[in-house]
Coordinates of C-alpha atoms and ligand atoms in Angstrom, one line a residue:
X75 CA 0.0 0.0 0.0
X76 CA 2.3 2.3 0.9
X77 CA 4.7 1.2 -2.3
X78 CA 1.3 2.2 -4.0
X79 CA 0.8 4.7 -2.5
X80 CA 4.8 6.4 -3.0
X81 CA 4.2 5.5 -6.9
X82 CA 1.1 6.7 -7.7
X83 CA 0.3 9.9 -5.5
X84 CA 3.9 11.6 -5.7
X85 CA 3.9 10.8 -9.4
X86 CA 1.3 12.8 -10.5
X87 CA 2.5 15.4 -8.0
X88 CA 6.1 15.1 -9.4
X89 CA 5.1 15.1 -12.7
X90 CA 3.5 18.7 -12.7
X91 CA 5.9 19.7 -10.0
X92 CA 8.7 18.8 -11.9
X93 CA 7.5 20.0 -15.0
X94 CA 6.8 23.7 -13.7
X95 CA 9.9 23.5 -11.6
X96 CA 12.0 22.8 -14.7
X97 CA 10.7 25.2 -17.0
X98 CA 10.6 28.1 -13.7
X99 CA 13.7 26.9 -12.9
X100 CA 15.2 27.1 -16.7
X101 CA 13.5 30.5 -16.9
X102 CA 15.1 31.8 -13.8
X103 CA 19.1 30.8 -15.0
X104 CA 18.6 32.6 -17.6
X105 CA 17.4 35.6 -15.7
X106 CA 20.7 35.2 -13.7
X107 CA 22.7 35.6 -16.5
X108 CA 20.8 39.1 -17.7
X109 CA 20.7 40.3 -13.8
X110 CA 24.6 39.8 -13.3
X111 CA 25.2 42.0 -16.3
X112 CA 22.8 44.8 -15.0
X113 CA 25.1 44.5 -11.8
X114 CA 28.0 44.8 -13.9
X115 CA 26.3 47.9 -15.6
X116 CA 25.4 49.4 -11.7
X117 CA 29.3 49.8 -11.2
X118 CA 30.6 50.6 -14.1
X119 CA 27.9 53.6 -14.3
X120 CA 28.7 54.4 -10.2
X121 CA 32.6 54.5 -12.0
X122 CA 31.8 56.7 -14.0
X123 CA 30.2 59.0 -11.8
X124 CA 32.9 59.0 -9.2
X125 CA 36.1 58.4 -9.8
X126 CA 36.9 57.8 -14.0
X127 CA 39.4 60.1 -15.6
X128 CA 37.5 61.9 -18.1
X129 CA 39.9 60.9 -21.1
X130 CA 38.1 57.3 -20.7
X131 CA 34.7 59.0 -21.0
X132 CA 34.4 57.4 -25.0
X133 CA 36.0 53.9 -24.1
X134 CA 33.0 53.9 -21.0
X135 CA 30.3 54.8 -23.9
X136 CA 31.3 51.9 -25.8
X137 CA 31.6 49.3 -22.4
X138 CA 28.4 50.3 -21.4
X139 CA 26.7 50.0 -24.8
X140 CA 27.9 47.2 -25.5
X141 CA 26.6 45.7 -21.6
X142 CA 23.8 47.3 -22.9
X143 CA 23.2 45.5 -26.6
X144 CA 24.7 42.3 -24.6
X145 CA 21.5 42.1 -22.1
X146 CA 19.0 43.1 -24.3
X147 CA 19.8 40.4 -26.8
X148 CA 19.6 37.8 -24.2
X149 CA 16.0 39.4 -23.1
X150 CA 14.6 39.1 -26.6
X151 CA 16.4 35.6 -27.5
X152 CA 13.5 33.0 -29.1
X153 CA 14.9 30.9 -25.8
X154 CA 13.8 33.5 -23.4
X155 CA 10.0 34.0 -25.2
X156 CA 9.9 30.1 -25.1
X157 CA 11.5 30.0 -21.5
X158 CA 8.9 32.3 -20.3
X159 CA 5.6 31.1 -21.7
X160 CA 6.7 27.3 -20.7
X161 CA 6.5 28.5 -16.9
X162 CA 3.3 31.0 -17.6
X163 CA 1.6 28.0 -18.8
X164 CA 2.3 25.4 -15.9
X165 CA 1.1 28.6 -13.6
X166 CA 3.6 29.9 -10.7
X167 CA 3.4 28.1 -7.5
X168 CA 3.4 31.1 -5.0
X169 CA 3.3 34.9 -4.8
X170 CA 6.9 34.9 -5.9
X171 CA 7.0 33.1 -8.7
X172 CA 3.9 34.9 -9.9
X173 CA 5.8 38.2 -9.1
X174 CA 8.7 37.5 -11.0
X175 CA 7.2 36.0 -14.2
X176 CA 4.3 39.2 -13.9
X177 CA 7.8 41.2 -13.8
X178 CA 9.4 38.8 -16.7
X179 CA 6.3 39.4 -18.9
X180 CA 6.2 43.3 -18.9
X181 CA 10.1 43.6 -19.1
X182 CA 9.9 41.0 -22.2
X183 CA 7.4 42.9 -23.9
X184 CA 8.7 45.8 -23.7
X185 CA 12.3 44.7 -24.5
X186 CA 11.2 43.2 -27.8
X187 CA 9.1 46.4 -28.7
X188 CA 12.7 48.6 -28.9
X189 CA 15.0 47.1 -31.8
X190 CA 18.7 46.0 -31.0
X191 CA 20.1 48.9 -33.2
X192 CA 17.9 51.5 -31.0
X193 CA 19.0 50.2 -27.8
X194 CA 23.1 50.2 -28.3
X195 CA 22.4 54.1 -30.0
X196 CA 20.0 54.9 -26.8
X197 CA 23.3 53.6 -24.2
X198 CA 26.2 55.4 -26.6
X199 CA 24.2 58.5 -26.3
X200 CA 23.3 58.5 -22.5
X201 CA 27.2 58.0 -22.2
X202 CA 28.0 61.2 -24.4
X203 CA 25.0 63.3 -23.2
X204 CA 25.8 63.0 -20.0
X205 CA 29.6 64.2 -20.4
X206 CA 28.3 67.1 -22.0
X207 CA 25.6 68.2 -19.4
X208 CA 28.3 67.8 -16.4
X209 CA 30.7 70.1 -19.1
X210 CA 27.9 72.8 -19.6
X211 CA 26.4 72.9 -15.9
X212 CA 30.3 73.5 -14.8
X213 CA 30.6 76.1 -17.2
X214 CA 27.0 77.3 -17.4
X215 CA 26.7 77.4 -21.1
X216 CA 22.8 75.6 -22.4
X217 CA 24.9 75.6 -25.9
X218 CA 27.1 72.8 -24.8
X219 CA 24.7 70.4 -24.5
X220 CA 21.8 71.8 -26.5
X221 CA 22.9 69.3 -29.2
X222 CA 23.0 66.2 -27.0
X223 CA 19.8 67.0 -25.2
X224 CA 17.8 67.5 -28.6
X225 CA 19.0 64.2 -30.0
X226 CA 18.1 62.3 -26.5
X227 CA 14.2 63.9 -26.7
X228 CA 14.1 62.5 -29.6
X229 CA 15.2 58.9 -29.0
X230 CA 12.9 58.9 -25.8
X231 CA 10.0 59.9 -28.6
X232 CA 11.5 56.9 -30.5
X233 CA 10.8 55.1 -27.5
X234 CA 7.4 56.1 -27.0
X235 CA 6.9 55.1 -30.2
X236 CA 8.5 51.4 -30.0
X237 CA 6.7 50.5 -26.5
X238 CA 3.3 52.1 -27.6
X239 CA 0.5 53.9 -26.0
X240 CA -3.1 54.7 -25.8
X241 CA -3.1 58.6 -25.4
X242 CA -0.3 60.2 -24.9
X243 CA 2.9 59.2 -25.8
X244 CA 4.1 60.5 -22.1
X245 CA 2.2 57.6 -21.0
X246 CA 4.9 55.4 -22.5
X247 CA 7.6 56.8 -20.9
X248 CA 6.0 57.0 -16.8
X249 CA 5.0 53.6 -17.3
X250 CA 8.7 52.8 -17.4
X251 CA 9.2 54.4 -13.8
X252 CA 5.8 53.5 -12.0
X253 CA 4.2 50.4 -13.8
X254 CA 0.3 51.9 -14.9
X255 CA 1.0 55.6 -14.8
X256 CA -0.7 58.0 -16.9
X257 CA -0.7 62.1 -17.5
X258 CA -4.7 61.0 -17.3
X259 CA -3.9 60.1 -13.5
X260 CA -1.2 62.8 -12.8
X261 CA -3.0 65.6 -14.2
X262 CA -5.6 65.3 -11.6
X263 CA -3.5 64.5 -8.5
X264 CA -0.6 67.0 -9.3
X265 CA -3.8 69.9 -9.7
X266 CA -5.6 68.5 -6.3
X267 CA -1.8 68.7 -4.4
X268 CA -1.0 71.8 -5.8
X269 CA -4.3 73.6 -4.9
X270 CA -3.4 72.1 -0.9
X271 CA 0.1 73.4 -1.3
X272 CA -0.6 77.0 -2.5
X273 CA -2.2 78.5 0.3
X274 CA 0.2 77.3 3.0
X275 CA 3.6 78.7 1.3
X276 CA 1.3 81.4 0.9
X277 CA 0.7 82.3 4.5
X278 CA 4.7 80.9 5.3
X279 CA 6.0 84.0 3.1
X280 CA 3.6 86.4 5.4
X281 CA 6.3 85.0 8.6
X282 CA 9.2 86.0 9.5
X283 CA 11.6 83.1 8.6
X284 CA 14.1 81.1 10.8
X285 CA 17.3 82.4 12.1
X286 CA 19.7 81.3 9.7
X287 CA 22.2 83.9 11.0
X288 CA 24.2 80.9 12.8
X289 CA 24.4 79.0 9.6
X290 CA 25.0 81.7 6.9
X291 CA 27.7 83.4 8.6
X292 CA 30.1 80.2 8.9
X293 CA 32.3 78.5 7.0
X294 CA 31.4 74.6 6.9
X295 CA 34.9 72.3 6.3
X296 CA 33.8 69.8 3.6
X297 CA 36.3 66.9 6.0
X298 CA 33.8 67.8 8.7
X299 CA 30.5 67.4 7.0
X300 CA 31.7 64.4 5.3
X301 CA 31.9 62.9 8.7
X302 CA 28.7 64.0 10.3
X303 CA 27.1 62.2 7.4
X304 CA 29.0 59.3 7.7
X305 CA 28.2 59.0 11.2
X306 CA 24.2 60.0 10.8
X307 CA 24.2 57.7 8.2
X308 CA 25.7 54.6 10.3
X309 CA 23.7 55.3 13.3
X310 CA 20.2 54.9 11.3
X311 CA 21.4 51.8 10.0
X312 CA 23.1 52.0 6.7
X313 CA 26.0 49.2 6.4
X314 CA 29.6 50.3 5.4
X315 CA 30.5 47.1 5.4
X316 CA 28.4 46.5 2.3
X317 CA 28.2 49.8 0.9
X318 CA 30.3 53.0 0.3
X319 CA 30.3 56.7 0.7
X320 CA 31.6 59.3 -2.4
X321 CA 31.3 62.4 -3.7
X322 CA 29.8 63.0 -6.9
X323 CA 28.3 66.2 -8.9
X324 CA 24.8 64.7 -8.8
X325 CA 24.1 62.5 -5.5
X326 CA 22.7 59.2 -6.0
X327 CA 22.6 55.6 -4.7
X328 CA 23.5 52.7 -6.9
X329 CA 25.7 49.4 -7.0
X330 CA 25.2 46.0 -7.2
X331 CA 23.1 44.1 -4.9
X332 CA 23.1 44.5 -1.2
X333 CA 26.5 43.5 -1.0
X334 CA 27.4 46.3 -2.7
X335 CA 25.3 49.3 -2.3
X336 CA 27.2 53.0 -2.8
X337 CA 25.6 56.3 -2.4
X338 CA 27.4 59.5 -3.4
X339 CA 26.6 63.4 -1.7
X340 CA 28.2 66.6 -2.8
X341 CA 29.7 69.3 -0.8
X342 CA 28.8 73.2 -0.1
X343 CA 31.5 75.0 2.5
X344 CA 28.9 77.9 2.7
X345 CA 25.9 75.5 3.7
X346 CA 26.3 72.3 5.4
X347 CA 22.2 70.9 5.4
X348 CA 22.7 70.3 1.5
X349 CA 24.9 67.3 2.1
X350 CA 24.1 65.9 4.9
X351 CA 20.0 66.1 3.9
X352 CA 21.5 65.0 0.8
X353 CA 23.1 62.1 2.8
X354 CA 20.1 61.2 4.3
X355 CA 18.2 60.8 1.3
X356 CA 20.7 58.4 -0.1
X357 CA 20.8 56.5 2.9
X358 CA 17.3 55.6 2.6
X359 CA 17.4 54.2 -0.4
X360 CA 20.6 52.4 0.4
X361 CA 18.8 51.0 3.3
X362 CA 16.1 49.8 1.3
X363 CA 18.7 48.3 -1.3
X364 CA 20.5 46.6 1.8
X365 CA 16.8 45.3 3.1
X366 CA 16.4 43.3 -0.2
X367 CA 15.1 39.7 0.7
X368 CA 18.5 38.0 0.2
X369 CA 16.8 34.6 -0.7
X370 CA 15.5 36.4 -4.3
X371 CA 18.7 37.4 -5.0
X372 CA 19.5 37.7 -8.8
X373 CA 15.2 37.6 -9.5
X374 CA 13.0 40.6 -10.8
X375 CA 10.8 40.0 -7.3
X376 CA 13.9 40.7 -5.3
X377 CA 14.1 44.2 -6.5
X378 CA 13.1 47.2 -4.7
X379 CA 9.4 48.2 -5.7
X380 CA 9.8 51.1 -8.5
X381 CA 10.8 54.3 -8.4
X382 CA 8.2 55.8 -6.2
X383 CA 8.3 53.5 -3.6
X384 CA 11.9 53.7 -3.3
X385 CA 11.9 57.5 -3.2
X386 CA 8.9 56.9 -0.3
X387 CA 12.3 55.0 1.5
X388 CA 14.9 58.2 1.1
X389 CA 12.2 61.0 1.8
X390 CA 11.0 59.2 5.2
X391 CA 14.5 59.2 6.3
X392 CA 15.1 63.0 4.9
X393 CA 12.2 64.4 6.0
X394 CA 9.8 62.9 8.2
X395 CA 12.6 61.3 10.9
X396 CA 15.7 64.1 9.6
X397 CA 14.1 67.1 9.8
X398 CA 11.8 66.5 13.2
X399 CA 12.4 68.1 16.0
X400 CA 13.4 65.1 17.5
X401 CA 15.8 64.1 15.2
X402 CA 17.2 67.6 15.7
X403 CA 17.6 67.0 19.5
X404 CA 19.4 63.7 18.7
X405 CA 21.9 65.1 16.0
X406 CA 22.5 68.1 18.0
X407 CA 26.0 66.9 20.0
X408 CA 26.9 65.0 16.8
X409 CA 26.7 68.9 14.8
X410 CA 28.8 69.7 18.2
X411 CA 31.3 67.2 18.1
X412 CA 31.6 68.4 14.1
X413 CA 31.5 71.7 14.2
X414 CA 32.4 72.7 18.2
X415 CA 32.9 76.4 17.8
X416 CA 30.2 77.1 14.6
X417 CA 27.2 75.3 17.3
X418 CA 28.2 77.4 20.0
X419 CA 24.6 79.0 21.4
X420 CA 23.0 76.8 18.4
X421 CA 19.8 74.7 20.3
X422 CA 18.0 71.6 18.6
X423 CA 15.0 73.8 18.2
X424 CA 16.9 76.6 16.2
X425 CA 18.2 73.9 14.1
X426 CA 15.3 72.3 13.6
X427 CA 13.6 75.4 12.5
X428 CA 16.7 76.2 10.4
X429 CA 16.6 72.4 8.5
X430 CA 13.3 73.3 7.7
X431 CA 13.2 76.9 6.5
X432 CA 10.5 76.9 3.6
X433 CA 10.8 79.7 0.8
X434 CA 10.6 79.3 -2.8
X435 CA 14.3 78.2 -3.6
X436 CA 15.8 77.8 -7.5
X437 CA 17.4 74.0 -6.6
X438 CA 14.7 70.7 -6.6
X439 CA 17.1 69.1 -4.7
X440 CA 17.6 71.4 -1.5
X441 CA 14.1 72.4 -1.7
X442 CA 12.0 72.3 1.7
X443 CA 9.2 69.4 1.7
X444 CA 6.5 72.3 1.4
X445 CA 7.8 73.4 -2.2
X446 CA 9.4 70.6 -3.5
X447 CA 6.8 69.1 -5.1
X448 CA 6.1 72.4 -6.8
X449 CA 9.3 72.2 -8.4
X450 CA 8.4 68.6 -9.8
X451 CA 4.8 70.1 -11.2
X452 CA 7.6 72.4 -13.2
X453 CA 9.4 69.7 -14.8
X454 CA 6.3 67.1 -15.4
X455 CA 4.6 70.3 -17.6
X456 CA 7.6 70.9 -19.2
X457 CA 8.4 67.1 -20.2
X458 CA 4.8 66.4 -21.7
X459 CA 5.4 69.2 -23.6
X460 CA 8.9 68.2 -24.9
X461 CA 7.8 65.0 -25.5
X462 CA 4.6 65.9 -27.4
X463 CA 6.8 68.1 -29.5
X464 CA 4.6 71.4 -28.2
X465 CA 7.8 72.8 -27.0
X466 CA 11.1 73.2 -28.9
X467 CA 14.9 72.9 -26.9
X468 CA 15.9 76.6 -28.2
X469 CA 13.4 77.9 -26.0
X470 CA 13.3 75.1 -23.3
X471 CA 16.2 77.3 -21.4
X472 CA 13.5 80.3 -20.7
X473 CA 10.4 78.4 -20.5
X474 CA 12.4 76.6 -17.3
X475 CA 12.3 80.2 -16.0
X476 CA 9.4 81.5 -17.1
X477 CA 7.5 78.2 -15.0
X478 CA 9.4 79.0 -12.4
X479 CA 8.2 82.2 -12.2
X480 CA 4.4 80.8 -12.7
X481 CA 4.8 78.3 -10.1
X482 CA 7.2 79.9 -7.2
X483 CA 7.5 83.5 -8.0
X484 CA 11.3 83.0 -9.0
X485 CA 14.2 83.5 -12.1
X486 CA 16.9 82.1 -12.0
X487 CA 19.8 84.0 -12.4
X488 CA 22.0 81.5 -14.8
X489 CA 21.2 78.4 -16.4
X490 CA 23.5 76.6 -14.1
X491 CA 20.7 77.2 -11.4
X492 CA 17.9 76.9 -13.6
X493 CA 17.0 74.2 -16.9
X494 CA 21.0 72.8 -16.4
X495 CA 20.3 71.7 -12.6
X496 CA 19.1 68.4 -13.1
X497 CA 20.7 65.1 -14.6
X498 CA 18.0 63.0 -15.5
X499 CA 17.3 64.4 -19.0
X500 CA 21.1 63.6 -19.8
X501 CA 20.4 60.1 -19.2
X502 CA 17.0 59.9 -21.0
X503 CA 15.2 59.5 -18.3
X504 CA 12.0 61.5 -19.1
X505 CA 9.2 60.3 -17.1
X506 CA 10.5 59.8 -13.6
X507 CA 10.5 63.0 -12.0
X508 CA 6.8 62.6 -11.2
X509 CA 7.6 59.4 -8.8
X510 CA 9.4 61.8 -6.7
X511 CA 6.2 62.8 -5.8
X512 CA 4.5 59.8 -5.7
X513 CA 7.7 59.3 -3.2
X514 CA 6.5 61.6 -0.9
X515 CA 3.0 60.7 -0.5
X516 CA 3.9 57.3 -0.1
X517 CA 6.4 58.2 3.0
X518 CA 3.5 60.4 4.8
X519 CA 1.6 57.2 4.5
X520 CA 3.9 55.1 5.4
X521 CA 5.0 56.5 8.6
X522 CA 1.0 57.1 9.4
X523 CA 0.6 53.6 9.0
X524 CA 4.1 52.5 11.6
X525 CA 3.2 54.6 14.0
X526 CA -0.5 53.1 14.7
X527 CA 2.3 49.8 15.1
X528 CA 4.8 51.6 16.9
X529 CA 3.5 54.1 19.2
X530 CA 5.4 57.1 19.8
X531 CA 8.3 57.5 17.2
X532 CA 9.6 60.7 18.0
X533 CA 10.6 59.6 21.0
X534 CA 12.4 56.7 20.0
X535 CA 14.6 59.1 17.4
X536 CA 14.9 61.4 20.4
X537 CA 17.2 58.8 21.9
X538 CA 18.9 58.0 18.5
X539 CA 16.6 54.3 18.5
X540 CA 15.7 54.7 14.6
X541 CA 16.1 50.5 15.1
X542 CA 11.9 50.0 15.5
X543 CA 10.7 52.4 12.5
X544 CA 13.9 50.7 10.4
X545 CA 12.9 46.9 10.7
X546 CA 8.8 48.3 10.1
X547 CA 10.1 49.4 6.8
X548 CA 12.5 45.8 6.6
X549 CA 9.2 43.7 7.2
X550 CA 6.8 45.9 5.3
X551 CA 8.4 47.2 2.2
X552 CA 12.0 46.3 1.8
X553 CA 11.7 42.6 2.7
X554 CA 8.7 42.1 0.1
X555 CA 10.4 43.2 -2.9
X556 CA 8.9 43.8 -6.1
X557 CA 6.3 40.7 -5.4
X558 CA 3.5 42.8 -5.8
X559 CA 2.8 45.7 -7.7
X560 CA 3.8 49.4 -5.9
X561 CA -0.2 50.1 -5.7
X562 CA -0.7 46.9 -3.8
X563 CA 2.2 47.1 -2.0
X564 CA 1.3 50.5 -0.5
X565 CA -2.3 49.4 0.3
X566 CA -1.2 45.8 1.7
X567 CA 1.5 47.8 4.2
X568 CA -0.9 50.9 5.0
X569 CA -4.1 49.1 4.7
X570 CA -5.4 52.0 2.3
X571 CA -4.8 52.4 -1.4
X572 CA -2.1 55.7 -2.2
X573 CA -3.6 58.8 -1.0
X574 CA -2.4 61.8 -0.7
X575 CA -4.1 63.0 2.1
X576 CA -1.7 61.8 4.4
X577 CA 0.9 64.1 3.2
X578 CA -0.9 66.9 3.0
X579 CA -2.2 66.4 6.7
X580 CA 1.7 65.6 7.9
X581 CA 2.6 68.9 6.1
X582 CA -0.2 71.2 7.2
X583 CA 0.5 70.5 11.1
X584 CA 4.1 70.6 10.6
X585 CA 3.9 73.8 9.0
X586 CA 1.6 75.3 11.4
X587 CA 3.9 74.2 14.7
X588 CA 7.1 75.4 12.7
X589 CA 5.3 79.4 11.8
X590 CA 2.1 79.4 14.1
X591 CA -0.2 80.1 10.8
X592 CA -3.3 77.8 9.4
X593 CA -4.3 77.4 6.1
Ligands
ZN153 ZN1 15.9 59.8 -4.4

């Protein structure tokens, strides 16, 4: 019986297990291969970021387009459309393999949409574009790269055009950055956050700002802010031994795998809250890189969740925990131990008011949480309109300013400060500024959610205990991957689907303890 039994029962088991676990499993070497050479591609691009002599700036174009080509051909090989349907058709066997070949569907459609010709062009160019954009920002000359940047809006229209769309060819291009998004669902929440915003940097420019006497009227050694950062960064939990710290024109967080995870800040002697705000921001995404569930290494579900949810990661660590009171009362001896003679008289809450000063500023990046997403609205408007061909590079330089203007009652004096700020463009990356947003609505809702877990945060950063609200973000976002989609994932850690309101409540009580007004 139990012979029988062994024969008959496991066999038809083992015949469909082993069937699907074959084809999954033949699916999943291959995507081993194409993931180790997007690792390979993480470095080399950090490389050339930080630390390559510019002379090897054309050799780079040709490594990285050739990484490029290399990976893409082993996407769209026959082998890999086979591969991929075998295990669709036995059905995955849990959320993860469902994740993953969800993930493995959309990346293979969309990979064999763009043609192997387009895709080694699209890398060369990034390369060169960007090498021109980090010439003309230094020298703040548009001309320099007016050239490269009218040649990359074109390939990303190219691209539209490859991967398809129903309405606007926009649509093609956020869809790359948050899976779904549309300029039909953007329109409606960028108008709805803007009207909210409006009114309360409104009644802010009626106050008197911050004392920023202490700050402005000191010099700021880079050596020292370099190691406040360092040590901010450590004590909220970011890893050195699996990840690095560098200086870099542009900050960002990339690498490898959570191994290898390296986030770069830049440096302003005048002003130290640049970097180390900066700092912050990287570390939460490097945290979230270093929280990747280790047993999906080298699969699509083991990926953070999309751009939005990852920028939810650095902007909760920035801004919600960095620039609390709290936080400030915390950091305090660390700025003294820095800085001894510059924080002489300087108390947590002057900081804290000072770390949060909120005036209509030129720079996205150093931007207060109240304006910031204003200065996304700017460059969302300005890419539909590029992309739609409604508005020509000649006069992209001015129209940066002139929406400026419209939107925070600014000019920038140079283009350095103005339409040159910003890398992304460079890179082709049109289409992703709007998940910084999304970014910060997720974090609002996010640390809404924790705190109905977790009690009384503030007073655990008071102490410098950042360890509960870290491993709430491990077990709720960073350890699930990109199982589910970012909409789901939101909804299955908050309990809600993403809302805005949350922000705009976080920001409206924030703003009225920091200048006493209501709006
Ligand atoms: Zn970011």
């Amino acid at each position: 019986m139990r012979a029988i039994s062994l024969l008959r029962k496991p066999l038809l088991c083992e015949r469909s297990g082993l069937a699907m676990a074959a084809a999954y499993e033949a699916l999943m070497e291959r995507v081993r291969e194409i993931e180790t050479v997007g690792q390979i591609q993480g470095l080399l691009g950090w490389d050339q970021e930080v630390m390559m002599p510019p002379k090897a700036a054309p050799l780079r174009a040709d490594q990285l387009a050739w990484l490029s080509k290399t990976s893409h051909a082993m996407m769209v090989d026959a082998g890999m459309g086979e591969s991929l349907a075998a295990a669709e058709a036995e059905g995955p066997d849990d959320e993860v393999a469902a994740g993953n070949l969800r993930l493995l569907r959309d990346a293979y459609d969309k990979a064999i949409k763009k043609p192997a010709d387009f895709v080694e062009r699209f890398a060369r160019h990034k390369s060169k574009s960007i090498i021109s954009w980090t010439e003309a920002r230094a020298k703040d000359d548009f001309s320099i790269y007016r050239d490269d940047l009218a040649q990359m809006i074109e390939l990303a229209r190219e691209l539209a055009g490859y991967l398809g769309y129903e309405d606007n060819p926009y649509d093609a291009l956020l869809d790359l950055y948050e899976s779904g998004l549309t300029v039909a669902q953007v329109d409606p929440l960028f108008a709805g956050l803007r009207e909210a915003l409006v009114p309360m940097i409104a009644a802010v420019g009626e106050c008197a700002g911050p004392d920023m006497d202490w700050v402005e009227s000191n010099t700021w050694p880079e050596a020292a802010q370099a190691q406040l950062s360092h040590a901010i960064s450590e004590a909220i939990g970011f890893d050195f031994d699996a990840g690095r710290r560098d200086k870099s024109t542009h900050p960002f967080c990339g690498g490898a795998n959570p191994d290898d995870v390296r986030w770069t800040t830049r440096y302003d002697e005048a002003e130290p809250f640049g970097s180390l705000y900066g700092s912050l921001h990287e570390t939460g995404h490097g945290l979230y890189e270093q929280g990747r569930p280790r047993h999906l290494d080298f699969q699509p579900a083991g990926h953070a969740d999309g751009l939005g949810v990852h920028e939810s990661q650095s902007r909760l660590w920035e801004n919600q925990v960095g620039r609390s009171l709290t936080f400030s009362e915390w950091a305090l001896p660390h700025w003294a131990t820095h800085f001894p003679e510059n924080m002489e008289g300087v108390s947590a809450e002057m900081l804290w008011r000072s770390v949060n000063k909120v005036e209509p500023s030129l720079i996205r990046v150093e931007a207060d949480e109240a304006t910031y997403n204003l200065h996304i609205m700017i460059r969302y408007e300005i890419e539909k309109q590029l992309i739609n061909g409604e508005l020509e590079v000649d006069d992209l330089p001015d129209a940066w300013d002139d929406m400026y203007e419209k939107f925070l009652g600014i000019r920038a004096p140079n283009r350095t400060l103005g339409v040159l700020q910003d890398i992304h463009w460079s890179f082709g990356a049109f289409g992703y500024f709007p998940t910084y947003t999304l970014g910060n609505l997720y974090s609002a809702q996010l640390l809404a959610a924790a705190r109905k877990d977790l009690g009384d945060v503030e007073s655990q950063w008071r102490t410098g205990d950042f360890e509960p609200l870290l491993n709430w973000m491990r077990e709720h976002i960073h350890s699930r991957g990109s199982i589910l989609t970012p909409a789901e994932l939101i909804e299955e850690a908050t309990g809600e689907a993403p809302s805005p309101q949350p922000f705009i409540d976080y920001l409206r009580a924030k703003i009225e303890r920091l200048y006493a007004v209501s709006s």
